[in-house]
PDB file of C-alpha atoms and ligand atoms in Angstrom:
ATOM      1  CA  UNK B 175     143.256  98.854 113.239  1.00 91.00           C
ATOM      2  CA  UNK B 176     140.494 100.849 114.838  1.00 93.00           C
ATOM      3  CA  UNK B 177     137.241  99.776 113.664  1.00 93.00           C
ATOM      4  CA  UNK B 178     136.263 103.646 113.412  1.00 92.00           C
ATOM      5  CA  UNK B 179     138.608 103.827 110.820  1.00 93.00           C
ATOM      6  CA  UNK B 180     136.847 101.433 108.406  1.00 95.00           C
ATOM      7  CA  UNK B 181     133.730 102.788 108.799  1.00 93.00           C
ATOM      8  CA  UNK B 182     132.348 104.918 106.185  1.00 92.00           C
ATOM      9  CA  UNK B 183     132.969 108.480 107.383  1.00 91.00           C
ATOM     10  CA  UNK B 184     129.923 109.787 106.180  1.00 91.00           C
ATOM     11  CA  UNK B 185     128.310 107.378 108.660  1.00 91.00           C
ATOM     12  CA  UNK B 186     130.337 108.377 111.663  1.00 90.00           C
ATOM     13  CA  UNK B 187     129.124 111.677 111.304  1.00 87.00           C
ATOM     14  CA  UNK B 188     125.522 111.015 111.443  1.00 87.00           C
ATOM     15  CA  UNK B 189     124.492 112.237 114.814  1.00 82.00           C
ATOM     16  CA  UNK B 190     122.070 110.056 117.295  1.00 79.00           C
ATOM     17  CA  UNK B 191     118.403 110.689 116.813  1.00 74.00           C
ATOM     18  CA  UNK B 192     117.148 110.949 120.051  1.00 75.00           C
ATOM     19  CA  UNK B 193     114.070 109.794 120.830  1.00 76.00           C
ATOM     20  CA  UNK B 194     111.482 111.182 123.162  1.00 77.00           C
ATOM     21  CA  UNK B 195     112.509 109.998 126.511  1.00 82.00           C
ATOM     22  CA  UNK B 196     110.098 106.879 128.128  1.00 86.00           C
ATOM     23  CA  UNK B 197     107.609 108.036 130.771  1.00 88.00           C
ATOM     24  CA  UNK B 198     109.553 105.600 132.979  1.00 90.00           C
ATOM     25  CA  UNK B 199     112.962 107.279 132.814  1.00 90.00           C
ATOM     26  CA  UNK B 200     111.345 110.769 133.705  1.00 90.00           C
ATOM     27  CA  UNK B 201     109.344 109.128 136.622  1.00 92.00           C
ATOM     28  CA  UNK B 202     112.796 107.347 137.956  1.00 92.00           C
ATOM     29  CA  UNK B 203     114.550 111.015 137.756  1.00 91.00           C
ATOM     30  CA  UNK B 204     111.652 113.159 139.623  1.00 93.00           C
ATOM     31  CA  UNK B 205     110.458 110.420 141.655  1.00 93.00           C
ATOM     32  CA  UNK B 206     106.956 110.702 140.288  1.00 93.00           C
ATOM     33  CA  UNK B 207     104.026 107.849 139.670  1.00 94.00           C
ATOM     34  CA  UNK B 208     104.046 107.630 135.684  1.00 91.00           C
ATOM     35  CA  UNK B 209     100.097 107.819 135.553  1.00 88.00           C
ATOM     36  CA  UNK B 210     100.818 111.711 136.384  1.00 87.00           C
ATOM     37  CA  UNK B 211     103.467 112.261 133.464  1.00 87.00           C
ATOM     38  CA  UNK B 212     102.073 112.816 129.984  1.00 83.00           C
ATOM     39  CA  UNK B 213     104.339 112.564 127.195  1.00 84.00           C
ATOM     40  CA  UNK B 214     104.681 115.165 124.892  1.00 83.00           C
ATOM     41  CA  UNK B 215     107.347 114.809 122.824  1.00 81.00           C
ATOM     42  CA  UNK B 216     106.710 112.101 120.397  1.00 87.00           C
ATOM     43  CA  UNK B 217     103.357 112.501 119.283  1.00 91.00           C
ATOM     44  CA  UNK B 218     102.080 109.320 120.839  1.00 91.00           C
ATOM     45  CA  UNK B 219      98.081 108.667 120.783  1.00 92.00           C
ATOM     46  CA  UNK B 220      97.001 109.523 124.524  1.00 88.00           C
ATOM     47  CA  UNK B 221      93.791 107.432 123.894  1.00 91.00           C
ATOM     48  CA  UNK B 222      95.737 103.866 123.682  1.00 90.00           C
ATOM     49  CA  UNK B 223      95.570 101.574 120.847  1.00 92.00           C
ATOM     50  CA  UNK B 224      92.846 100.508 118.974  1.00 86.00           C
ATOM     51  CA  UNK B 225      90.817  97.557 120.765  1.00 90.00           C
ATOM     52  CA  UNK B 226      90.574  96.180 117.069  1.00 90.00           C
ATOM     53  CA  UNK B 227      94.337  96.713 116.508  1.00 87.00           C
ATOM     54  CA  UNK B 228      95.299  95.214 120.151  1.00 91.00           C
ATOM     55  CA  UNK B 229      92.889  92.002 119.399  1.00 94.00           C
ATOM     56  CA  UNK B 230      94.721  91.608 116.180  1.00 91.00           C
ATOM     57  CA  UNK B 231      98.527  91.669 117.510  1.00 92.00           C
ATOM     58  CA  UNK B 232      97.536  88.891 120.432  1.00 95.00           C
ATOM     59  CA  UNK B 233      96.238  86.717 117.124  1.00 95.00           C
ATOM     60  CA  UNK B 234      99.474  87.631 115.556  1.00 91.00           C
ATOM     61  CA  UNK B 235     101.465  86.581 118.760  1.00 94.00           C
ATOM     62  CA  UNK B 236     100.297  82.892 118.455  1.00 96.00           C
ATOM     63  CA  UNK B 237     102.335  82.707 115.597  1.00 94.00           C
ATOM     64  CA  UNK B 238     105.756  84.589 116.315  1.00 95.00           C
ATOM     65  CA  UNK B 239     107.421  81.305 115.748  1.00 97.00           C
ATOM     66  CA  UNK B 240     106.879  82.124 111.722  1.00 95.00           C
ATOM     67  CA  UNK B 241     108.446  84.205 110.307  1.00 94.00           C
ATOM     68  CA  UNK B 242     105.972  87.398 109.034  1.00 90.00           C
ATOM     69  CA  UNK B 243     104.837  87.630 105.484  1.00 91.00           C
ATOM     70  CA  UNK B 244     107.431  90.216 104.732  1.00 89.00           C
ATOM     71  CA  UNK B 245     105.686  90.868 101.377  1.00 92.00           C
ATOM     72  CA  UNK B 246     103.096  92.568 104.101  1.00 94.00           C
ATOM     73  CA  UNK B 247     100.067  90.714 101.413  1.00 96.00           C
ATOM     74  CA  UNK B 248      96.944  90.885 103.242  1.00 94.00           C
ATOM     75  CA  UNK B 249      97.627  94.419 105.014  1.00 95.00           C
ATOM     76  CA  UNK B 250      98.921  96.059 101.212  1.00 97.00           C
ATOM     77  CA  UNK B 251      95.361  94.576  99.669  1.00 97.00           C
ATOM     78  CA  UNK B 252      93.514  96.631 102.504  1.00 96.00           C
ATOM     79  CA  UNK B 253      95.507  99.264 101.983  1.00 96.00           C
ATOM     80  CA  UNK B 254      94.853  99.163  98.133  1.00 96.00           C
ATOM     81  CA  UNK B 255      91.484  98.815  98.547  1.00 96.00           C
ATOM     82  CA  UNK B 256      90.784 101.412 101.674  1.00 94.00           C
ATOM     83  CA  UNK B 257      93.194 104.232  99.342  1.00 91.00           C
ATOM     84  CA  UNK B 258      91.385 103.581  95.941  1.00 91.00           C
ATOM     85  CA  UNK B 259      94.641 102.515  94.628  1.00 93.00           C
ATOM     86  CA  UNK B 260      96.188  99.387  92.885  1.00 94.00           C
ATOM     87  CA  UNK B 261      98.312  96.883  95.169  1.00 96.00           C
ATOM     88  CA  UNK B 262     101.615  97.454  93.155  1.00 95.00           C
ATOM     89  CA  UNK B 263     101.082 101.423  94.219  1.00 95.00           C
ATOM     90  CA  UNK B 264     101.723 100.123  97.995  1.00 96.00           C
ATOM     91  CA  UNK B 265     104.523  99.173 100.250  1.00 96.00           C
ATOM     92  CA  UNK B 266     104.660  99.230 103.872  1.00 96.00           C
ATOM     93  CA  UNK B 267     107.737  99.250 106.237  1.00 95.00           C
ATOM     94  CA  UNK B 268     108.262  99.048 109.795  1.00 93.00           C
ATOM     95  CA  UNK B 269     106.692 102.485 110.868  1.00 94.00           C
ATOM     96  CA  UNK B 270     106.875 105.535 107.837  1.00 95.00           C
ATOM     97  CA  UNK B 271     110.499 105.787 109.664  1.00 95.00           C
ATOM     98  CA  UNK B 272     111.826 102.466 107.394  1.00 96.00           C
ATOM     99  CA  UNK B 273     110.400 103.825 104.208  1.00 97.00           C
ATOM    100  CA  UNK B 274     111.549 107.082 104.334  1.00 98.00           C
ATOM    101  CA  UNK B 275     115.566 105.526 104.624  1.00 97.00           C
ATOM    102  CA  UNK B 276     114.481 102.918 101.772  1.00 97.00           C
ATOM    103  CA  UNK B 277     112.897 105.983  99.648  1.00 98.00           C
ATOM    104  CA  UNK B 278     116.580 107.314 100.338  1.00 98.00           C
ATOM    105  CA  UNK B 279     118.236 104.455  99.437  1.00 98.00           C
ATOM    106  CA  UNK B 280     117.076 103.906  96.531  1.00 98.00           C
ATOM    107  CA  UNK B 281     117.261 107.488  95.158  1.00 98.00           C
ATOM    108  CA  UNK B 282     120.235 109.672  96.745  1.00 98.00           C
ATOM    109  CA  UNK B 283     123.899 108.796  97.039  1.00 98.00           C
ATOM    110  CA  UNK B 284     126.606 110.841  96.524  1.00 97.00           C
ATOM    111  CA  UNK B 285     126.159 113.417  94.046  1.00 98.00           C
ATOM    112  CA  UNK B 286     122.936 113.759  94.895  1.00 98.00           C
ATOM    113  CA  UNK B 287     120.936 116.241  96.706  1.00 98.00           C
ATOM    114  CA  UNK B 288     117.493 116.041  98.953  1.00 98.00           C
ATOM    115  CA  UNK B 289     115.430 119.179  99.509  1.00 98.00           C
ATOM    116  CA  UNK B 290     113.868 119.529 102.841  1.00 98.00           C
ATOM    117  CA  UNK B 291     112.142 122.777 105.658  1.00 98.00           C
ATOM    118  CA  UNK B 292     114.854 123.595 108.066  1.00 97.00           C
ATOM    119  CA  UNK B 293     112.261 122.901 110.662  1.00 97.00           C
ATOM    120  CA  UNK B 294     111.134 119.626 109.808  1.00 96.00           C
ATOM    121  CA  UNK B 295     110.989 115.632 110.671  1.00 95.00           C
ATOM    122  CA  UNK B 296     114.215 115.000 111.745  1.00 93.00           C
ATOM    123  CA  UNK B 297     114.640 111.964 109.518  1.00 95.00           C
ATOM    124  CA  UNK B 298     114.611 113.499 106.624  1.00 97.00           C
ATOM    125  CA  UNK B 299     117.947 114.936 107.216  1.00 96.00           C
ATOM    126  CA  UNK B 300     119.448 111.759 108.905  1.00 94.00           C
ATOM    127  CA  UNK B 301     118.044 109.797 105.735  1.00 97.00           C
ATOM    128  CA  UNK B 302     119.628 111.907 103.007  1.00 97.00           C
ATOM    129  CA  UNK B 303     123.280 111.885 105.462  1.00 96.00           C
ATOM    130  CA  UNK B 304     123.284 108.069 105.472  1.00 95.00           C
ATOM    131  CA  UNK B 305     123.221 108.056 101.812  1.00 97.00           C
ATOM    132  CA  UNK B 306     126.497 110.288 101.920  1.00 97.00           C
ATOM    133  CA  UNK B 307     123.777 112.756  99.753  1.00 98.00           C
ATOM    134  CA  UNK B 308     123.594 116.631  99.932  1.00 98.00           C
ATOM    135  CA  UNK B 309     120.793 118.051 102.344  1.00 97.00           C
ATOM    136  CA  UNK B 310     119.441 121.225 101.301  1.00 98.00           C
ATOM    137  CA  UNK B 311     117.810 122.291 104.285  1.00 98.00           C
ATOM    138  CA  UNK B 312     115.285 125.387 103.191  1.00 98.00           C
ATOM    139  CA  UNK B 313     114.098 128.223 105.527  1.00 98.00           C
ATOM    140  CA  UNK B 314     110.825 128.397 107.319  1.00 97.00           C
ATOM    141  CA  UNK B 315     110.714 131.474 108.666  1.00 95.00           C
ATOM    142  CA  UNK B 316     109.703 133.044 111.874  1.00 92.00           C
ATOM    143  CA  UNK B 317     106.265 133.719 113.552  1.00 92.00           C
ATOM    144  CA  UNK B 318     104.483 130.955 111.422  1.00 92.00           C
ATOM    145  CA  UNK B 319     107.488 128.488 110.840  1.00 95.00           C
ATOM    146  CA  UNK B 320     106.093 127.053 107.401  1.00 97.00           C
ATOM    147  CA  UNK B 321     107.698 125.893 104.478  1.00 98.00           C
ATOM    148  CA  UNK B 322     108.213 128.402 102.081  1.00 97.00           C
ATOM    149  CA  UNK B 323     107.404 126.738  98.764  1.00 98.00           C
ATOM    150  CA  UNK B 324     108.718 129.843  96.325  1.00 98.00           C
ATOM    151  CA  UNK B 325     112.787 129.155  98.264  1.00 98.00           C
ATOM    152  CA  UNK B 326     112.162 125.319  98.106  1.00 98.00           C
ATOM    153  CA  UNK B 327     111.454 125.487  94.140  1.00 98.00           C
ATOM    154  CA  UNK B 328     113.856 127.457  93.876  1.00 98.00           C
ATOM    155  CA  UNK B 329     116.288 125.056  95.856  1.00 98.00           C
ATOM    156  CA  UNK B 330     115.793 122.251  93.340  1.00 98.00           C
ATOM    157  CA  UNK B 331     118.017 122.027  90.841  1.00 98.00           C
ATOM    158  CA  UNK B 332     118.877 119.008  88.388  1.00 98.00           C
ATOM    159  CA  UNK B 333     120.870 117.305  91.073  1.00 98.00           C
ATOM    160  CA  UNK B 334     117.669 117.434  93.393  1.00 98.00           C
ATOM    161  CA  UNK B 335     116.175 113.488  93.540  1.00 98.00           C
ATOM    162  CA  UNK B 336     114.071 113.827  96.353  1.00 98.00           C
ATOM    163  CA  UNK B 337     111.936 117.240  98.129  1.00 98.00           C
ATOM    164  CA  UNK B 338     110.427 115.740 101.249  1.00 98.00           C
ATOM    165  CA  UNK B 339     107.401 117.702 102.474  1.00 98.00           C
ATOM    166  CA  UNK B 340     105.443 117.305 105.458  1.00 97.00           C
ATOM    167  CA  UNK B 341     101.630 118.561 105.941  1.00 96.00           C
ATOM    168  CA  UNK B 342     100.769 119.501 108.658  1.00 95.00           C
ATOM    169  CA  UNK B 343     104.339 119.465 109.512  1.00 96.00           C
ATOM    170  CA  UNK B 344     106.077 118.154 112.702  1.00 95.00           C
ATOM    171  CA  UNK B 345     107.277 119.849 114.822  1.00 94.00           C
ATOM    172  CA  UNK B 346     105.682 122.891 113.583  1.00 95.00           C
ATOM    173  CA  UNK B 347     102.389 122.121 113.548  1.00 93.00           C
ATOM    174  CA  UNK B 348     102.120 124.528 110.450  1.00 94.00           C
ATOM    175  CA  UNK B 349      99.993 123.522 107.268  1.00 93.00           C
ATOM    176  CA  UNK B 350      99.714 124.420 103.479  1.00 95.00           C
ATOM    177  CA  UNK B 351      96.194 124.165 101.493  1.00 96.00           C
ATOM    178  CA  UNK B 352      95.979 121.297  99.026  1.00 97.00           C
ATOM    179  CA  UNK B 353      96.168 123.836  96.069  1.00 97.00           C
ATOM    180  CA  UNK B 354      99.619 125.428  97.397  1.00 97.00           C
ATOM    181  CA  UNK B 355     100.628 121.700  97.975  1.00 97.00           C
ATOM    182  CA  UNK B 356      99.618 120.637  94.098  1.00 97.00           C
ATOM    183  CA  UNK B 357     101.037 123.650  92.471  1.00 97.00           C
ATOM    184  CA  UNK B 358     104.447 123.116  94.154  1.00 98.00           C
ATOM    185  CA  UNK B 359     104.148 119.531  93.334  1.00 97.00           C
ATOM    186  CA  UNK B 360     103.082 120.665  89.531  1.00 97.00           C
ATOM    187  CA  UNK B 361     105.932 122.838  89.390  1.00 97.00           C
ATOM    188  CA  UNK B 362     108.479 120.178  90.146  1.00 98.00           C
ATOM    189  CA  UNK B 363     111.151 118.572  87.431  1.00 97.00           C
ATOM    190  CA  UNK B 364     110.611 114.885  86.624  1.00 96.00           C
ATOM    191  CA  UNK B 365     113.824 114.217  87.574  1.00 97.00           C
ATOM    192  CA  UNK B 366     112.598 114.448  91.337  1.00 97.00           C
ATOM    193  CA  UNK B 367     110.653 113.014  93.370  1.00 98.00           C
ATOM    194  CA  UNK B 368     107.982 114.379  95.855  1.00 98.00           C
ATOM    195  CA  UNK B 369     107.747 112.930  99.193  1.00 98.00           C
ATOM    196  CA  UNK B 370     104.562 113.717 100.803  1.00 98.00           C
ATOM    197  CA  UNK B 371     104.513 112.685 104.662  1.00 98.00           C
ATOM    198  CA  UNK B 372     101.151 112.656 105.776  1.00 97.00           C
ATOM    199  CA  UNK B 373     101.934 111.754 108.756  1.00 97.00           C
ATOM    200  CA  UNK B 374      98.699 113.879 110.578  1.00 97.00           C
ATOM    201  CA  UNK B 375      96.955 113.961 107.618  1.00 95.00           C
ATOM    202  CA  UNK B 376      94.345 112.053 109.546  1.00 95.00           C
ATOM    203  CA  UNK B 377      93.553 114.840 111.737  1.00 95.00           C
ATOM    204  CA  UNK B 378      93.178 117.429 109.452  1.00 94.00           C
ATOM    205  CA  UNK B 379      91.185 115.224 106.934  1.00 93.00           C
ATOM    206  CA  UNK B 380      87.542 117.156 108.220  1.00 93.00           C
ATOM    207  CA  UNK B 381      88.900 119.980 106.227  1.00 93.00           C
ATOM    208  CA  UNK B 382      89.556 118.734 102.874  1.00 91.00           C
ATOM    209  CA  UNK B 383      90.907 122.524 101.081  1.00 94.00           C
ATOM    210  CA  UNK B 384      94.360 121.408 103.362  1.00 93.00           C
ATOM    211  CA  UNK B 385      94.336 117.981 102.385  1.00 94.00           C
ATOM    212  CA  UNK B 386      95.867 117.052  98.876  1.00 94.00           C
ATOM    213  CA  UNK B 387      94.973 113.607  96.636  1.00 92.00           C
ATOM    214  CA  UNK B 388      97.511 112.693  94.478  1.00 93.00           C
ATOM    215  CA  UNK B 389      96.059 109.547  93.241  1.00 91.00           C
ATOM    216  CA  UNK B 390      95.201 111.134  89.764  1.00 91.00           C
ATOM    217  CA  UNK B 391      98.572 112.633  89.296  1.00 93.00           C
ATOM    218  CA  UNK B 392     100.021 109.435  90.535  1.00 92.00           C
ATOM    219  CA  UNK B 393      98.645 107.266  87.952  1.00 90.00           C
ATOM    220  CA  UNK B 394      99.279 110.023  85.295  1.00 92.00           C
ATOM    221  CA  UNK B 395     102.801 108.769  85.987  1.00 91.00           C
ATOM    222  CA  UNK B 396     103.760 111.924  88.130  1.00 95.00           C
ATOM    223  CA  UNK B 397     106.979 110.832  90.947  1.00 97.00           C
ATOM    224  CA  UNK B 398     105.446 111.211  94.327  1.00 97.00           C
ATOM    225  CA  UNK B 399     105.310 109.272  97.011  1.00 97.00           C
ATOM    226  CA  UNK B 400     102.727 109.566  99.763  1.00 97.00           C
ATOM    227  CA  UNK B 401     103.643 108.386 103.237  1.00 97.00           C
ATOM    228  CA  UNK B 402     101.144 107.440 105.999  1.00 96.00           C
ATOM    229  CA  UNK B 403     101.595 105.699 109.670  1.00 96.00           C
ATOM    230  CA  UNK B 404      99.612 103.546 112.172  1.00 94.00           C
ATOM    231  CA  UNK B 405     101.795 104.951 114.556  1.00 95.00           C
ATOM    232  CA  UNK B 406      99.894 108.103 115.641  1.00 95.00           C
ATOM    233  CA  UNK B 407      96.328 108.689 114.904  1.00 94.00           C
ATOM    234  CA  UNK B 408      95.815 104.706 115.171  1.00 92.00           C
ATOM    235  CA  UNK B 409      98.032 104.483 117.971  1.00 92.00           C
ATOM    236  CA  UNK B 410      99.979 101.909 117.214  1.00 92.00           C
ATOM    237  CA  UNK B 411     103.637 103.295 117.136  1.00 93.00           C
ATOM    238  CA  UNK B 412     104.954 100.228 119.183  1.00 90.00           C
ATOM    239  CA  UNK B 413     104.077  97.685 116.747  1.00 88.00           C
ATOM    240  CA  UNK B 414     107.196  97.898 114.614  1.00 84.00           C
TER     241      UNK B 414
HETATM  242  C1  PLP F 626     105.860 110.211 113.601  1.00 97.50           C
HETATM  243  C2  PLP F 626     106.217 110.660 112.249  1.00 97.50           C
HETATM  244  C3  PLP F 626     106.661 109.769 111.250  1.00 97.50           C
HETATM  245  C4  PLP F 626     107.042 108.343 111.416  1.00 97.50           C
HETATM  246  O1  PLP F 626     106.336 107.582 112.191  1.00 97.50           O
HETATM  247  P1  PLP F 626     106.486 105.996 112.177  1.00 97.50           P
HETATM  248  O2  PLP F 626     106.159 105.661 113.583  1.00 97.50           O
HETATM  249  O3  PLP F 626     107.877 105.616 111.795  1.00 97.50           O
HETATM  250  O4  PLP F 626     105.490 105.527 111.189  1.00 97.50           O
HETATM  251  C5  PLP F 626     106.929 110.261 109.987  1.00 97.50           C
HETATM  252  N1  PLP F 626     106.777 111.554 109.702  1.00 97.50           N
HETATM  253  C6  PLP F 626     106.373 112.436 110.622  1.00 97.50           C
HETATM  254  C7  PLP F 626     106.230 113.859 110.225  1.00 97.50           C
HETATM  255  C8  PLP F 626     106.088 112.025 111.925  1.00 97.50           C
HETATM  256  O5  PLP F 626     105.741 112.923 112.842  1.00 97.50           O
END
C-alpha cells in the first residue's frame, strides 16, 4: 500500500513552510562573497548574538552528553521573575514556533475553528491545519494592512478556541495601541482563547500606549496566552 495513503489527509495537505533562504545558498547562485548579502527575510538580528547568550551556550556545550532539563527550570524561574509572574504561568518551547503548534494541540481539532489576519505569521495557519481545525483567516485591508478587530470579533463564534494576534505584526509591520488590543481581548467569549504573539514587542516597548500587559487580566483568570522569543531582538534564533 502506498504510505500516502495512510497518512492523515489533512496532513498531506499542509503545504511546506518555506523558510527564508541561507545567505550561503544565495551567494552559491549569484556568485557573491556572503559578507555583501544581508538577509531580509526572516527577521534575523543583524547585530549577532548576545556575548552573554554566546558565553552561555559554549557552557551548555560541555554538557551535550545530558540530556537538557526539559522542564526548562532555571530559565522558567528567570522568566517568572524578569515578567512579574508566577513559575506555573510559564512554559518555554523550542523557539515561540513549538508553542504556538502545542497551544494548537491542545485546543483545536476537528470541529474546531482558529481566528487569525489574512496577512499574518504564517504558522498560525499551518498550526490550526495540522490539527485538521477550521482557519478563519480575517481581512486586513489595503494601504495599512492591519487587523481589523470589529471583522475578527465578529469572526468568533462559539466554535472559535483560539484568535491568534500578532503586535506589531509580521509581515506587516502594522501595530494596534494597547487599549484597541485590551478591548478586543475584553470583548472576547471565555470559551476562547487569546493568543498574543509578541514577537517584536521588544522593539516597540519605548512606547508603552502600543504595548499591552495582560498580567492583571491573566491572573483574574482571563484565557490568554502571551508569546515571546529569544530568537529576534536577542538574537538567538539558532539556538533551538
Ligand atoms: C519570528 C516569529 C516567531 C517565532 O519565532 P521563534 O524563532 O520560533 O521563537 C513567532 N511569531 C512571529 C510573529 C515571528 O515573527
Amino acid at each position: 500500500m502506498d504510505i500516502n495513503e495512510l497518512a492523515q489527509k489533512h496532513i498531506l495537505n499542509q503545504p511546506l513552510y518555506v523558510t527564508g533562504k541561507p545567505i550561503a545558498y544565495t551567494a552559491r547562485e549569484f556568485g557573491l562573497d556572503p559578507k555583501e548579502i544581508d538577509k531580509l527575510a526572516s527577521n534575523e538580528n543583524p547585530f549577532g548574538p548576545s556575548p552573554k547568550g554566546m558565553e552561555e551556550a559554549r557552557k551548555a556545550l560541555e554538557e551535550v552528553n545530558l540530556y537538557p532539563d526539559g522542564g526548562s527550570y532555571d530559565l522558567i524561574g528567570k522568566i517568572a521573575e524578569f515578567r512579574g509572574v508566577k513559575r506555573e504561568q510559564i512554559a518555554v518551547g523550542n523557539g515561540s514556533n513549538e508553542l504556538l503548534d502545542m497551544i494548537a494541540q491542545v485546543f483545536l481539532g476537528p470541529g474546531t475553528e482558529a481566528v487569525m489576519g489574512k496577512h499574518s505569521f504564517a504558522v498560525y495557519k499551518l498550526a490550526t491545519m495540522a490539527m485538521n481545525a477550521k482557519i478563519i483567516e480575517v481581512d486586513m485591508p489595503a494601504p495599512a494592512y492591519n487587523y481589523d478587530l470589529k471583522a475578527m470579533r465578529a469572526a468568533v463564534n462559539e466554535k472559535t478556541r483560539i484568535v491568534f494576534l500578532a503586535n506589531p505584526n509580521n509581515p506587516t509591520g502594522s501595530d494596534l495601541t494597547a487599549k484597541e488590543i485590551i478591548d478586543f481581548a475584553d470583548s472576547l467569549p471565555e470559551t476562547c482563547v487569546l493568543v498574543m504573539d509578541e514577537a517584536y514587542t521588544e522593539f516597540i516597548e519605548d512606547t508603552p500606549e502600543l504595548v499591552p500587559d495582560f498580567n492583571s487580566r491573566i491572573a483574574e483568570g482571563r484565557n490568554i496566552i502571551c508569546c515571546r522569543t529569544f530568537s529576534k531582538i536577542y538574537g538567538l534564533a539558532g539556538l533551538r
